[in-house]
Amino acid sequence: MIADKPKRKMAAKMPKDPNVVTTTLRYRIKDASKRVLLDQLARSVNFVWNYCNETSFNAIRNHGKWLSAIDLKNLTSGSAKELGISSVTVQAICEEYAIRRIQFKKRKLRWRISQGSKRSLGWIPFKANSIQVKGDRVTYLGKEFRIWLSRPIEGRILAGSFSQDAQGHWYVNLACEVARIAHRHEVEDVGIDLGLKTSAVLSDGAVIENQAQYKKLEVKLGKAQRAKKKRQAKKIHAKIKNKRRDFLHKETTKIARKYHTVFVGDVSGKFVQSGNGKSSTDASIGVIRDLLKYKAMRHSGYCFEVSENSSTVTCSICHKRTGPIGLSGLGVREWTCSECHAHHDRDVNAAKNILRFGRESLRAAKAA
Ligand SMILES: [Zn+2]
């Protein structure tokens, strides 16, 4: 008997109320002494996860049955107390397991490992009703965790998790529902070209330079890696990541405050085609896009993804395809249109096209 995989259910991400947006706030947990406790809870989480993995796989293999989140919840009910975690956490693990299995289209997922060098990074999910937040304190299962309150906790908490980074630091992540801010924008709209070299180029010529800020740190990182100083390298890596995150937060907020409607290129195919594959820079492009979407919504604006097909090869003035084409064209930063003789910066021209494509499709959508 061949087991049918369940079809992926599309979770509605947009909150029902148009006046609110959801976001995840992340705070570092202060108290180093709580690390032992969190590690212990994470082991229980891993146990439940692995139980789900094994049970689910056996059900598929032996009976051709794909267990749902509800099936898994029924099978694990009552185990929470013994494991020392909240029953809501056990339920959240079952839900996450079921979602991931569909997402990765697999009969079996990776085991969560509690010990040794291949240890999984700690993760303890929860729902709003299993925690209390007061000032800089988060209480879970009667245990208090103090956090670095890097920004105020705002809005209604929906769910969240404790999670660990590669250095072993613990964080609490809170998915919150926040109210939209009434805001008057200076400029109606803008097109943004996301790229590898510079983070983003705007259709009005503004450039968000990403890399330059971390040059020094990156040199340091290279040295540490060559010298095989693992701990030091990890530390520098985390520093770069935090700096980049801070920087992107600030820049995307500026954009969302200035422009009412933001059109951003759909980058998905771009770098795979150019032979770069999926790089870490790629990931930061995804981060920018997600931040832009959230921040635009937050500031009562909009952010749309626009297909950026042919945006680099089309002249933004006369709309003829006169730009640099193919792999040999990748290195060309500036060019002159052979039809209208306009001189272009490649990325600004692409951003202008994205703005035009965006305006056109918005007009078409409104007319329909
Ligand atoms: Zn032209």
mmCIF file of C-alpha atoms and ligand atoms in Angstrom:
data_model
loop_
_atom_site.group_PDB
_atom_site.id
_atom_site.type_symbol
_atom_site.label_atom_id
_atom_site.label_comp_id
_atom_site.label_asym_id
_atom_site.label_seq_id
_atom_site.Cartn_x
_atom_site.Cartn_y
_atom_site.Cartn_z
ATOM 1 C CA MET A 1 0.000 0.000 0.000
ATOM 2 C CA ILE A 2 1.356 3.378 -0.951
ATOM 3 C CA ALA A 3 0.875 6.122 1.568
ATOM 4 C CA ASP A 4 -0.571 9.371 0.327
ATOM 5 C CA LYS A 5 1.182 12.405 1.582
ATOM 6 C CA PRO A 6 -1.176 14.957 3.033
ATOM 7 C CA LYS A 7 -1.464 18.115 0.945
ATOM 8 C CA ARG A 8 0.200 21.141 2.422
ATOM 9 C CA LYS A 9 -2.271 23.293 4.249
ATOM 10 C CA MET A 10 -1.698 26.958 3.623
ATOM 11 C CA ALA A 11 -1.737 28.703 6.953
ATOM 12 C CA ALA A 12 -3.312 32.114 6.760
ATOM 13 C CA LYS A 13 -0.492 34.404 7.752
ATOM 14 C CA MET A 14 -2.346 37.670 7.544
ATOM 15 C CA PRO A 15 -4.096 38.511 10.782
ATOM 16 C CA LYS A 16 -7.850 38.898 10.428
ATOM 17 C CA ASP A 17 -7.840 42.441 11.723
ATOM 18 C CA PRO A 18 -6.278 44.725 9.073
ATOM 19 C CA ASN A 19 -5.170 47.129 11.793
ATOM 20 C CA VAL A 20 -2.681 44.741 13.322
ATOM 21 C CA VAL A 21 0.508 43.036 12.168
ATOM 22 C CA THR A 22 2.376 40.111 13.655
ATOM 23 C CA THR A 23 6.058 40.184 14.385
ATOM 24 C CA THR A 24 8.583 38.167 16.362
ATOM 25 C CA LEU A 25 10.494 39.939 19.090
ATOM 26 C CA ARG A 26 13.706 38.301 20.278
ATOM 27 C CA TYR A 27 15.401 38.889 23.619
ATOM 28 C CA ARG A 28 18.590 37.484 25.051
ATOM 29 C CA ILE A 29 18.120 35.720 28.381
ATOM 30 C CA LYS A 30 20.252 37.310 31.085
ATOM 31 C CA ASP A 31 20.711 34.769 33.739
ATOM 32 C CA ALA A 32 23.552 32.425 32.859
ATOM 33 C CA SER A 33 22.504 30.135 35.729
ATOM 34 C CA LYS A 34 19.273 29.370 33.877
ATOM 35 C CA ARG A 35 21.248 27.769 31.095
ATOM 36 C CA VAL A 36 21.326 24.412 32.871
ATOM 37 C CA LEU A 37 17.561 24.451 33.323
ATOM 38 C CA LEU A 38 16.927 25.439 29.699
ATOM 39 C CA ASP A 39 19.320 22.744 28.457
ATOM 40 C CA GLN A 40 17.389 20.241 30.534
ATOM 41 C CA LEU A 41 14.037 21.398 29.117
ATOM 42 C CA ALA A 42 15.494 21.240 25.610
ATOM 43 C CA ARG A 43 16.382 17.583 26.182
ATOM 44 C CA SER A 44 12.748 16.858 27.021
ATOM 45 C CA VAL A 45 11.665 18.686 23.879
ATOM 46 C CA ASN A 46 14.078 16.574 21.843
ATOM 47 C CA PHE A 47 12.648 13.447 23.441
ATOM 48 C CA VAL A 48 9.101 14.379 22.381
ATOM 49 C CA TRP A 49 10.279 15.371 18.908
ATOM 50 C CA ASN A 50 12.122 12.110 18.403
ATOM 51 C CA TYR A 51 9.127 10.172 19.699
ATOM 52 C CA CYS A 52 6.944 11.949 17.090
ATOM 53 C CA ASN A 53 9.530 11.187 14.421
ATOM 54 C CA GLU A 54 9.727 7.501 15.200
ATOM 55 C CA THR A 55 6.003 6.960 15.752
ATOM 56 C CA SER A 56 5.077 8.895 12.643
ATOM 57 C CA PHE A 57 7.598 7.010 10.501
ATOM 58 C CA ASN A 58 6.454 3.625 11.792
ATOM 59 C CA ALA A 59 2.826 4.495 11.084
ATOM 60 C CA ILE A 60 3.701 5.406 7.508
ATOM 61 C CA ARG A 61 5.891 2.352 6.943
ATOM 62 C CA ASN A 62 3.707 -0.236 8.655
ATOM 63 C CA HIS A 63 0.201 1.078 8.058
ATOM 64 C CA GLY A 64 0.534 3.670 5.300
ATOM 65 C CA LYS A 65 -0.935 6.220 7.670
ATOM 66 C CA TRP A 66 0.308 9.798 7.975
ATOM 67 C CA LEU A 67 -0.278 10.878 11.545
ATOM 68 C CA SER A 68 -1.677 14.372 11.905
ATOM 69 C CA ALA A 69 -0.761 16.892 14.575
ATOM 70 C CA ILE A 70 -3.930 15.846 16.415
ATOM 71 C CA ASP A 71 -2.939 12.141 16.271
ATOM 72 C CA LEU A 72 0.485 13.028 17.661
ATOM 73 C CA LYS A 73 -1.054 15.159 20.385
ATOM 74 C CA ASN A 74 -3.272 12.263 21.442
ATOM 75 C CA LEU A 75 -0.311 9.909 21.512
ATOM 76 C CA THR A 76 1.817 12.234 23.625
ATOM 77 C CA SER A 77 -0.904 13.512 25.954
ATOM 78 C CA GLY A 78 -0.053 13.121 29.607
ATOM 79 C CA SER A 79 3.691 12.935 29.015
ATOM 80 C CA ALA A 80 4.370 16.575 29.857
ATOM 81 C CA LYS A 81 4.423 16.266 33.629
ATOM 82 C CA GLU A 82 6.861 13.397 33.602
ATOM 83 C CA LEU A 83 9.144 15.249 31.205
ATOM 84 C CA GLY A 84 9.016 18.474 33.203
ATOM 85 C CA ILE A 85 7.716 20.633 30.355
ATOM 86 C CA SER A 86 4.376 22.330 29.856
ATOM 87 C CA SER A 87 1.659 20.292 28.123
ATOM 88 C CA VAL A 88 1.216 23.258 25.792
ATOM 89 C CA THR A 89 4.854 22.815 24.800
ATOM 90 C CA VAL A 90 4.255 19.145 23.985
ATOM 91 C CA GLN A 91 1.327 20.193 21.776
ATOM 92 C CA ALA A 92 3.410 22.880 20.085
ATOM 93 C CA ILE A 93 6.116 20.301 19.290
ATOM 94 C CA CYS A 94 3.533 17.976 17.699
ATOM 95 C CA GLU A 95 2.177 20.842 15.583
ATOM 96 C CA GLU A 96 5.638 21.930 14.499
ATOM 97 C CA TYR A 97 6.605 18.353 13.688
ATOM 98 C CA ALA A 98 3.551 17.877 11.468
ATOM 99 C CA ILE A 99 4.178 21.191 9.691
ATOM 100 C CA ARG A 100 7.867 20.445 9.084
ATOM 101 C CA ARG A 101 7.179 16.941 7.761
ATOM 102 C CA ILE A 102 4.887 18.441 5.125
ATOM 103 C CA GLN A 103 7.204 21.375 4.450
ATOM 104 C CA PHE A 104 10.200 19.139 3.747
ATOM 105 C CA LYS A 105 8.052 16.499 1.999
ATOM 106 C CA LYS A 106 9.685 13.737 4.029
ATOM 107 C CA ARG A 107 8.531 10.557 5.711
ATOM 108 C CA LYS A 108 11.069 11.087 8.421
ATOM 109 C CA LEU A 109 12.824 14.188 9.737
ATOM 110 C CA ARG A 110 16.215 14.645 11.302
ATOM 111 C CA TRP A 111 16.549 13.490 14.895
ATOM 112 C CA ARG A 112 17.041 16.154 17.526
ATOM 113 C CA ILE A 113 20.290 15.315 19.281
ATOM 114 C CA SER A 114 20.818 16.300 22.934
ATOM 115 C CA GLN A 115 24.494 15.587 23.405
ATOM 116 C CA GLY A 116 27.861 15.608 21.707
ATOM 117 C CA SER A 117 29.324 17.700 18.919
ATOM 118 C CA LYS A 118 26.323 17.193 16.624
ATOM 119 C CA ARG A 119 23.957 18.492 19.296
ATOM 120 C CA SER A 120 20.848 20.281 17.989
ATOM 121 C CA LEU A 121 20.516 23.899 19.069
ATOM 122 C CA GLY A 122 18.089 24.065 21.969
ATOM 123 C CA TRP A 123 14.483 24.881 21.191
ATOM 124 C CA ILE A 124 11.472 25.002 23.533
ATOM 125 C CA PRO A 125 8.216 26.171 21.939
ATOM 126 C CA PHE A 126 5.267 27.480 23.925
ATOM 127 C CA LYS A 127 1.954 29.274 23.514
ATOM 128 C CA ALA A 128 0.836 32.545 25.020
ATOM 129 C CA ASN A 129 -1.083 30.854 27.830
ATOM 130 C CA SER A 130 1.966 28.983 29.154
ATOM 131 C CA ILE A 131 4.064 32.065 29.898
ATOM 132 C CA GLN A 132 3.723 35.317 31.805
ATOM 133 C CA VAL A 133 5.642 38.460 30.916
ATOM 134 C CA LYS A 134 6.230 41.251 33.415
ATOM 135 C CA GLY A 135 8.781 43.975 32.692
ATOM 136 C CA ASP A 136 12.066 42.206 31.979
ATOM 137 C CA ARG A 137 10.902 38.877 33.378
ATOM 138 C CA VAL A 138 9.388 35.927 31.566
ATOM 139 C CA THR A 139 7.854 33.159 33.641
ATOM 140 C CA TYR A 140 7.505 29.647 32.268
ATOM 141 C CA LEU A 141 6.407 26.703 34.439
ATOM 142 C CA GLY A 142 6.857 28.843 37.560
ATOM 143 C CA LYS A 143 10.484 29.593 36.697
ATOM 144 C CA GLU A 144 11.507 33.170 36.131
ATOM 145 C CA PHE A 145 13.836 34.162 33.295
ATOM 146 C CA ARG A 146 15.312 37.657 33.171
ATOM 147 C CA ILE A 147 15.923 39.149 29.746
ATOM 148 C CA TRP A 148 17.879 42.040 28.246
ATOM 149 C CA LEU A 149 14.986 44.291 27.338
ATOM 150 C CA SER A 150 16.589 45.596 24.125
ATOM 151 C CA ARG A 151 13.257 47.037 23.007
ATOM 152 C CA PRO A 152 9.866 47.160 24.695
ATOM 153 C CA ILE A 153 7.595 44.143 24.480
ATOM 154 C CA GLU A 154 4.480 45.432 22.756
ATOM 155 C CA GLY A 155 1.220 44.072 21.502
ATOM 156 C CA ARG A 156 -0.541 40.820 22.268
ATOM 157 C CA ILE A 157 1.649 37.747 22.619
ATOM 158 C CA LEU A 158 0.376 34.848 20.489
ATOM 159 C CA ALA A 159 3.088 32.208 20.896
ATOM 160 C CA GLY A 160 6.835 31.863 21.099
ATOM 161 C CA SER A 161 9.850 29.794 22.002
ATOM 162 C CA PHE A 162 13.109 29.678 23.856
ATOM 163 C CA SER A 163 15.964 29.103 21.449
ATOM 164 C CA GLN A 164 19.699 28.774 21.554
ATOM 165 C CA ASP A 165 22.348 30.130 19.205
ATOM 166 C CA ALA A 166 25.552 28.406 18.125
ATOM 167 C CA GLN A 167 27.428 29.914 21.062
ATOM 168 C CA GLY A 168 24.999 28.387 23.533
ATOM 169 C CA HIS A 169 23.258 31.652 24.470
ATOM 170 C CA TRP A 170 19.548 31.391 25.115
ATOM 171 C CA TYR A 171 16.905 33.741 23.772
ATOM 172 C CA VAL A 172 13.184 34.092 24.168
ATOM 173 C CA ASN A 173 11.216 34.719 20.957
ATOM 174 C CA LEU A 174 7.759 36.211 21.246
ATOM 175 C CA ALA A 175 5.341 36.275 18.321
ATOM 176 C CA CYS A 176 3.313 39.412 18.962
ATOM 177 C CA GLU A 177 0.374 41.100 17.336
ATOM 178 C CA VAL A 178 1.065 44.832 17.095
ATOM 179 C CA ALA A 179 -1.132 47.740 16.066
ATOM 180 C CA ARG A 180 -0.380 49.564 12.822
ATOM 181 C CA ILE A 181 1.033 53.047 13.268
ATOM 182 C CA ALA A 182 -0.883 55.844 11.557
ATOM 183 C CA HIS A 183 1.740 57.548 9.442
ATOM 184 C CA ARG A 184 2.059 60.135 6.669
ATOM 185 C CA HIS A 185 4.672 59.202 4.093
ATOM 186 C CA GLU A 186 6.867 61.739 2.310
ATOM 187 C CA VAL A 187 6.920 59.833 -0.973
ATOM 188 C CA GLU A 188 4.226 57.813 -2.739
ATOM 189 C CA ASP A 189 6.241 54.813 -3.950
ATOM 190 C CA VAL A 190 9.664 53.334 -4.672
ATOM 191 C CA GLY A 191 11.207 50.356 -6.477
ATOM 192 C CA ILE A 192 14.014 48.403 -4.826
ATOM 193 C CA ASP A 193 16.563 46.140 -6.470
ATOM 194 C CA LEU A 194 18.102 43.680 -4.024
ATOM 195 C CA GLY A 195 21.564 42.559 -5.000
ATOM 196 C CA LEU A 196 24.685 40.767 -3.910
ATOM 197 C CA LYS A 197 27.275 43.553 -3.934
ATOM 198 C CA THR A 198 25.259 46.285 -2.282
ATOM 199 C CA SER A 199 22.283 45.240 -0.219
ATOM 200 C CA ALA A 200 19.709 47.344 -1.991
ATOM 201 C CA VAL A 201 19.443 50.066 -4.596
ATOM 202 C CA LEU A 202 16.401 52.335 -4.724
ATOM 203 C CA SER A 203 14.776 53.722 -7.864
ATOM 204 C CA ASP A 204 15.583 57.271 -6.700
ATOM 205 C CA GLY A 205 19.269 56.380 -6.654
ATOM 206 C CA ALA A 206 19.719 55.800 -2.920
ATOM 207 C CA VAL A 207 22.024 52.893 -2.061
ATOM 208 C CA ILE A 208 22.038 50.762 1.061
ATOM 209 C CA GLU A 209 25.576 49.561 1.411
ATOM 210 C CA ASN A 210 25.727 46.424 3.477
ATOM 211 C CA GLN A 211 29.143 44.846 3.273
ATOM 212 C CA ALA A 212 31.426 47.805 4.017
ATOM 213 C CA GLN A 213 30.515 47.929 7.692
ATOM 214 C CA TYR A 214 31.759 44.441 8.417
ATOM 215 C CA LYS A 215 34.955 44.475 6.367
ATOM 216 C CA LYS A 216 37.159 44.744 9.451
ATOM 217 C CA LEU A 217 35.264 42.043 11.289
ATOM 218 C CA GLU A 218 35.332 39.816 8.233
ATOM 219 C CA VAL A 219 39.096 40.121 7.980
ATOM 220 C CA LYS A 220 39.297 39.162 11.658
ATOM 221 C CA LEU A 221 36.964 36.247 11.046
ATOM 222 C CA GLY A 222 39.132 34.995 8.187
ATOM 223 C CA LYS A 223 42.218 35.136 10.400
ATOM 224 C CA ALA A 224 40.520 33.279 13.227
ATOM 225 C CA GLN A 225 39.255 30.603 10.828
ATOM 226 C CA ARG A 226 42.670 30.085 9.262
ATOM 227 C CA ALA A 227 44.230 29.850 12.726
ATOM 228 C CA LYS A 228 41.512 27.268 13.603
ATOM 229 C CA LYS A 229 40.396 29.386 16.587
ATOM 230 C CA LYS A 230 36.879 27.982 16.596
ATOM 231 C CA ARG A 231 35.477 29.815 19.608
ATOM 232 C CA GLN A 232 36.836 33.151 18.498
ATOM 233 C CA ALA A 233 35.498 32.629 14.985
ATOM 234 C CA LYS A 234 32.049 31.802 16.350
ATOM 235 C CA LYS A 235 32.096 34.964 18.445
ATOM 236 C CA ILE A 236 33.060 37.200 15.523
ATOM 237 C CA HIS A 237 30.490 35.493 13.346
ATOM 238 C CA ALA A 238 27.768 36.258 15.891
ATOM 239 C CA LYS A 239 28.960 39.854 16.116
ATOM 240 C CA ILE A 240 28.711 40.307 12.350
ATOM 241 C CA LYS A 241 25.264 38.759 12.354
ATOM 242 C CA ASN A 242 24.010 41.080 15.104
ATOM 243 C CA LYS A 243 25.500 44.167 13.472
ATOM 244 C CA ARG A 244 23.939 43.239 10.160
ATOM 245 C CA ARG A 245 20.562 42.639 11.783
ATOM 246 C CA ASP A 246 20.677 46.007 13.582
ATOM 247 C CA PHE A 247 21.681 47.758 10.405
ATOM 248 C CA LEU A 248 18.951 46.150 8.320
ATOM 249 C CA HIS A 249 16.338 46.971 10.963
ATOM 250 C CA LYS A 250 17.311 50.638 10.934
ATOM 251 C CA GLU A 251 17.462 50.934 7.153
ATOM 252 C CA THR A 252 14.184 49.145 6.475
ATOM 253 C CA THR A 253 12.444 51.308 9.075
ATOM 254 C CA LYS A 254 13.711 54.424 7.276
ATOM 255 C CA ILE A 255 12.332 53.120 3.970
ATOM 256 C CA ALA A 256 8.968 52.167 5.463
ATOM 257 C CA ARG A 257 8.653 55.617 7.025
ATOM 258 C CA LYS A 258 9.524 57.486 3.850
ATOM 259 C CA TYR A 259 7.665 55.601 1.106
ATOM 260 C CA HIS A 260 4.018 54.610 1.224
ATOM 261 C CA THR A 261 4.284 51.743 -1.269
ATOM 262 C CA VAL A 262 7.423 49.682 -1.679
ATOM 263 C CA PHE A 263 7.961 47.406 -4.681
ATOM 264 C CA VAL A 264 10.706 44.896 -4.206
ATOM 265 C CA GLY A 265 12.152 42.498 -6.760
ATOM 266 C CA ASP A 266 11.365 38.817 -6.400
ATOM 267 C CA VAL A 267 14.959 37.625 -6.213
ATOM 268 C CA SER A 268 14.424 33.882 -5.979
ATOM 269 C CA GLY A 269 15.908 32.763 -9.305
ATOM 270 C CA LYS A 270 18.536 35.404 -9.803
ATOM 271 C CA PHE A 271 21.618 34.037 -8.061
ATOM 272 C CA VAL A 272 21.013 30.420 -8.843
ATOM 273 C CA GLN A 273 21.087 31.393 -12.500
ATOM 274 C CA SER A 274 24.291 33.362 -12.126
ATOM 275 C CA GLY A 275 26.007 30.329 -10.676
ATOM 276 C CA ASN A 276 26.332 31.657 -7.164
ATOM 277 C CA GLY A 277 23.918 29.184 -5.682
ATOM 278 C CA LYS A 278 22.475 29.875 -2.295
ATOM 279 C CA SER A 279 24.914 31.966 -0.327
ATOM 280 C CA SER A 280 24.638 33.582 3.074
ATOM 281 C CA THR A 281 24.210 36.902 1.311
ATOM 282 C CA ASP A 282 21.187 35.344 -0.283
ATOM 283 C CA ALA A 283 19.777 34.818 3.193
ATOM 284 C CA SER A 284 20.227 38.455 4.118
ATOM 285 C CA ILE A 285 18.257 39.391 1.001
ATOM 286 C CA GLY A 286 15.372 37.295 2.320
ATOM 287 C CA VAL A 287 15.701 39.049 5.652
ATOM 288 C CA ILE A 288 15.513 42.495 4.014
ATOM 289 C CA ARG A 289 12.411 41.495 2.077
ATOM 290 C CA ASP A 290 10.664 40.150 5.162
ATOM 291 C CA LEU A 291 11.611 43.211 7.198
ATOM 292 C CA LEU A 292 10.356 45.527 4.465
ATOM 293 C CA LYS A 293 7.035 43.729 4.309
ATOM 294 C CA TYR A 294 6.546 43.863 8.049
ATOM 295 C CA LYS A 295 7.727 47.444 8.510
ATOM 296 C CA ALA A 296 5.626 48.749 5.618
ATOM 297 C CA MET A 297 2.531 47.130 7.137
ATOM 298 C CA ARG A 298 3.476 48.461 10.547
ATOM 299 C CA HIS A 299 3.711 52.022 9.209
ATOM 300 C CA SER A 300 0.372 51.815 7.386
ATOM 301 C CA GLY A 301 2.064 51.329 4.029
ATOM 302 C CA TYR A 302 2.414 48.441 1.597
ATOM 303 C CA CYS A 303 5.176 46.256 0.271
ATOM 304 C CA PHE A 304 4.682 44.156 -2.855
ATOM 305 C CA GLU A 305 6.953 41.629 -4.464
ATOM 306 C CA VAL A 306 7.325 42.221 -8.173
ATOM 307 C CA SER A 307 8.748 39.826 -10.721
ATOM 308 C CA GLU A 308 12.068 41.342 -11.705
ATOM 309 C CA ASN A 309 12.286 39.424 -14.950
ATOM 310 C CA SER A 310 14.223 41.466 -17.508
ATOM 311 C CA SER A 311 14.538 44.407 -15.103
ATOM 312 C CA THR A 312 18.309 44.599 -15.663
ATOM 313 C CA VAL A 313 18.216 44.287 -19.457
ATOM 314 C CA THR A 314 15.376 46.730 -20.112
ATOM 315 C CA CYS A 315 16.022 50.450 -20.494
ATOM 316 C CA SER A 316 13.830 52.229 -17.934
ATOM 317 C CA ILE A 317 13.416 55.248 -20.239
ATOM 318 C CA CYS A 318 12.457 53.783 -23.647
ATOM 319 C CA HIS A 319 11.587 50.237 -22.411
ATOM 320 C CA LYS A 320 13.698 48.575 -25.132
ATOM 321 C CA ARG A 321 15.859 45.594 -24.232
ATOM 322 C CA THR A 322 19.231 47.226 -24.764
ATOM 323 C CA GLY A 323 20.980 46.363 -21.499
ATOM 324 C CA PRO A 324 23.865 43.929 -20.855
ATOM 325 C CA ILE A 325 22.713 40.333 -21.328
ATOM 326 C CA GLY A 326 23.903 36.962 -20.060
ATOM 327 C CA LEU A 327 26.883 35.946 -17.965
ATOM 328 C CA SER A 328 29.236 38.368 -19.729
ATOM 329 C CA GLY A 329 26.859 41.202 -18.842
ATOM 330 C CA LEU A 330 27.033 40.471 -15.116
ATOM 331 C CA GLY A 331 30.172 42.522 -14.573
ATOM 332 C CA VAL A 332 28.794 45.588 -16.363
ATOM 333 C CA ARG A 333 27.898 48.261 -13.794
ATOM 334 C CA GLU A 334 27.008 51.072 -16.201
ATOM 335 C CA TRP A 335 25.739 51.124 -19.753
ATOM 336 C CA THR A 336 24.251 53.397 -22.391
ATOM 337 C CA CYS A 337 21.010 52.558 -24.160
ATOM 338 C CA SER A 338 21.595 52.113 -27.904
ATOM 339 C CA GLU A 339 18.058 53.310 -28.670
ATOM 340 C CA CYS A 340 17.533 56.435 -26.554
ATOM 341 C CA HIS A 341 21.159 56.982 -25.460
ATOM 342 C CA ALA A 342 20.244 57.247 -21.808
ATOM 343 C CA HIS A 343 23.153 56.384 -19.527
ATOM 344 C CA HIS A 344 22.283 53.926 -16.743
ATOM 345 C CA ASP A 345 23.646 52.615 -13.512
ATOM 346 C CA ARG A 346 22.656 48.951 -13.814
ATOM 347 C CA ASP A 347 21.047 48.627 -10.362
ATOM 348 C CA VAL A 348 19.262 51.989 -10.339
ATOM 349 C CA ASN A 349 17.881 51.180 -13.799
ATOM 350 C CA ALA A 350 16.672 47.797 -12.495
ATOM 351 C CA ALA A 351 15.042 49.479 -9.492
ATOM 352 C CA LYS A 352 13.292 51.959 -11.819
ATOM 353 C CA ASN A 353 11.944 49.059 -13.858
ATOM 354 C CA ILE A 354 10.753 47.285 -10.717
ATOM 355 C CA LEU A 355 8.914 50.478 -9.753
ATOM 356 C CA ARG A 356 7.307 50.625 -13.196
ATOM 357 C CA PHE A 357 6.347 46.914 -13.164
ATOM 358 C CA GLY A 358 4.916 47.402 -9.677
ATOM 359 C CA ARG A 359 2.842 50.427 -10.640
ATOM 360 C CA GLU A 360 1.526 48.605 -13.717
ATOM 361 C CA SER A 361 0.470 45.501 -11.852
ATOM 362 C CA LEU A 362 -1.092 47.543 -9.069
ATOM 363 C CA ARG A 363 -3.071 49.515 -11.629
ATOM 364 C CA ALA A 364 -4.150 46.286 -13.322
ATOM 365 C CA ALA A 365 -5.176 44.787 -9.968
ATOM 366 C CA LYS A 366 -7.233 47.860 -9.111
ATOM 367 C CA ALA A 367 -8.940 47.833 -12.500
ATOM 368 C CA ALA A 368 -9.875 44.150 -12.193
HETATM 369 ZN ZN ZN B 1 16.540 53.488 -23.871
#
